Tab-separated table of C-alpha atoms in Angstrom:
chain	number	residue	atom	x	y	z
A	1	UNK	CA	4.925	10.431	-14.212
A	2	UNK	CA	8.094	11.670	-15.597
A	3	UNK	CA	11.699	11.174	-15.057
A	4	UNK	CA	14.375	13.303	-14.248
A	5	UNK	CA	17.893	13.483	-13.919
A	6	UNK	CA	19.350	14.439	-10.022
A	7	UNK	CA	22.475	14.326	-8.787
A	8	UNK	CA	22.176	10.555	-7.827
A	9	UNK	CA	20.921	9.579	-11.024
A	10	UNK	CA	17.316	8.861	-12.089
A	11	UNK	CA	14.228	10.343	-9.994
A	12	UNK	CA	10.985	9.475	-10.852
A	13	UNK	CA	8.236	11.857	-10.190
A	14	UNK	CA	4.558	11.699	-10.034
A	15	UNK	CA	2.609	14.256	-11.040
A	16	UNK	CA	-0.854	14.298	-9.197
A	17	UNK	CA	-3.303	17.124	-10.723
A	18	UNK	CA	-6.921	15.724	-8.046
A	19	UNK	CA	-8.669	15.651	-11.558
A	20	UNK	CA	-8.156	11.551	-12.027
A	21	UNK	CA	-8.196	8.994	-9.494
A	22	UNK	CA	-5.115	6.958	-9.842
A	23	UNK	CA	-2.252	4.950	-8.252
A	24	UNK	CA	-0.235	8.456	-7.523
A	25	UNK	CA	-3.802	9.894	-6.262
A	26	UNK	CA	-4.081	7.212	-4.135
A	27	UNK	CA	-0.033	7.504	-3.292
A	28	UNK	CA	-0.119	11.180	-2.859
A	29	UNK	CA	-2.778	10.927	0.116
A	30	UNK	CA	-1.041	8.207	2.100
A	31	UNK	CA	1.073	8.850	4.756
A	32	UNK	CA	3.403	5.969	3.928
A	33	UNK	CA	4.371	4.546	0.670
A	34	UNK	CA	5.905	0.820	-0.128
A	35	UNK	CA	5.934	0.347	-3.666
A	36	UNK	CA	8.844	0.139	-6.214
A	37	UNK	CA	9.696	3.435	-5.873
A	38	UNK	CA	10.058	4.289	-2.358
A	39	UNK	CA	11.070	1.071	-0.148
A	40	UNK	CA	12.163	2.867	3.121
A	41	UNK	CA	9.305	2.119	4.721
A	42	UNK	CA	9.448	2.637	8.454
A	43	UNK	CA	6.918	0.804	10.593
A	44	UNK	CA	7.993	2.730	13.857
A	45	UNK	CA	6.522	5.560	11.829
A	46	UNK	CA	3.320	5.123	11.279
A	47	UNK	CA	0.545	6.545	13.846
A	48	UNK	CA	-2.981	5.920	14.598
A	49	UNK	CA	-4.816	6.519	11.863
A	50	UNK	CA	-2.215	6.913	9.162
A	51	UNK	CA	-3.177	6.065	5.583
A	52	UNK	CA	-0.643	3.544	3.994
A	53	UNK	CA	0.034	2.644	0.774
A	54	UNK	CA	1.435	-0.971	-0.171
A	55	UNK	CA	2.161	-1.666	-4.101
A	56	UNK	CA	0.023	-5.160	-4.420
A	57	UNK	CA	2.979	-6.799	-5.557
A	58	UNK	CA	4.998	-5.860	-2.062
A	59	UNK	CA	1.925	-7.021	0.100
A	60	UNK	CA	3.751	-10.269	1.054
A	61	UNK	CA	7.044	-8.457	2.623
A	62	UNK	CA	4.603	-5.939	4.230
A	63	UNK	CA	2.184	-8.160	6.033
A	64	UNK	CA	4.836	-10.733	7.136
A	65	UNK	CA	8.137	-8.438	7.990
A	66	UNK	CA	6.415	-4.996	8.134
A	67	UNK	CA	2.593	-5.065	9.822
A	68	UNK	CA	3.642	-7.334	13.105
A	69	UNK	CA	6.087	-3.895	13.725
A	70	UNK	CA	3.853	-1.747	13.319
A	71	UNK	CA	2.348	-0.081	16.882
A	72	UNK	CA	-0.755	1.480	15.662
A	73	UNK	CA	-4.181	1.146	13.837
A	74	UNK	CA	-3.843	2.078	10.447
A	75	UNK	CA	-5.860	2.445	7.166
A	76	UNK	CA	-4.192	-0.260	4.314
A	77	UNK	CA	-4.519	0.724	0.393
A	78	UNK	CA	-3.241	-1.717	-1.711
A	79	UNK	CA	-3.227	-1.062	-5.412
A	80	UNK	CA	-1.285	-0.239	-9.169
A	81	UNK	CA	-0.979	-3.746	-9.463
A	82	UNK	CA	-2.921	-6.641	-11.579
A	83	UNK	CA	-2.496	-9.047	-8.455
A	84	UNK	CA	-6.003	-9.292	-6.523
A	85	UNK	CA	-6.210	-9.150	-2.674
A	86	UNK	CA	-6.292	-10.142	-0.249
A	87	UNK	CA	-6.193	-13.658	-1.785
A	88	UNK	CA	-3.934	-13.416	-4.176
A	89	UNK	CA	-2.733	-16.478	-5.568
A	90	UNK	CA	-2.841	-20.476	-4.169
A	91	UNK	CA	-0.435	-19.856	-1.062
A	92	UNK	CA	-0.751	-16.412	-1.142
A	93	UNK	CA	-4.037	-15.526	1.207
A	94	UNK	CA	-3.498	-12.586	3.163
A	95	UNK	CA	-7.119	-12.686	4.751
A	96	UNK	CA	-6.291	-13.545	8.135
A	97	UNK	CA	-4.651	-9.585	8.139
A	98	UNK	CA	-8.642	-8.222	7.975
A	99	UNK	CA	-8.712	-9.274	11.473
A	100	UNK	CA	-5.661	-7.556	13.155
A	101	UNK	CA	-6.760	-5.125	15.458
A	102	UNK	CA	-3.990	-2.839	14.045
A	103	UNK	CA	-5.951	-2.718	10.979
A	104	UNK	CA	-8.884	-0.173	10.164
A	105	UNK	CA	-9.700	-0.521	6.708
A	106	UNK	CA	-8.058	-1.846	3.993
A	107	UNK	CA	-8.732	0.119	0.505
A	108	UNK	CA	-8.114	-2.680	-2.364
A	109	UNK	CA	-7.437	-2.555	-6.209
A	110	UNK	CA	-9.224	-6.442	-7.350
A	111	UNK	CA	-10.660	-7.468	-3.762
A	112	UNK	CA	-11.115	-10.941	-3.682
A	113	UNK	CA	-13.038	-11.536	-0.170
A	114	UNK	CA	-16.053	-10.217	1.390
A	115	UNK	CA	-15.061	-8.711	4.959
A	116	UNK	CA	-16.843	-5.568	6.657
A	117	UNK	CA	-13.140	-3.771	6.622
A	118	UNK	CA	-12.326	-4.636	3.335
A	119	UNK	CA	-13.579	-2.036	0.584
């Protein structure tokens, strides 16, 4: 990554060569991005089959404000993040989401449940 100055201030911008996998590999082929850097995610947005990428960190906002608005099925990738998933933490279990219709697959940095979408 590197950062440059804009007009607004600060931009951060990845730099994605396809020689090493890595969170901005995995970024760069979503459709949709929620992660520290880009937070306007639009749920309305996002059509059947779209890829979308969740920082682990934002996967509680996502599946409790952002998946019930979301219209179509959907391909999850959650990663550049320590946290596991889906069960991240006591409390924090966001299993029950592997059985929403809406979801396809979910693509997970640290999986931490056995579930025929999860990989």
């Amino acid at each position: 990554t590197m950062d440059m100055q804009s007009p607004v201030g600060k931009v951060r911008v990845w730099i994605d060569n396809g020689d090493f996998v890595s969170p901005e590999t995995f970024r760069s082929a979503a459709d949709h991005v929620l992660d520290e850097f880009f937070c306007h995610f639009d749920p309305a947005a996002v059509q059947r089959g779209d890829k979308v990428f969740v920082n682990t960190f934002l996967l509680c906002p996502f599946v409790k404000a952002l998946h019930p608005l979301i219209q179509h099925p959907y391909s999850l990738v959650t990663h550049n993040s320590d946290f596991p998933a889906p069960r991240m933490a006591e409390g924090l279990d966001y299993t029950p989401l592997l059985d929403s219709s809406k979801l396809v697959a979910w693509f997970a940095q640290n999986p931490t449940a056995h579930h025929p979408k999860l990989l």
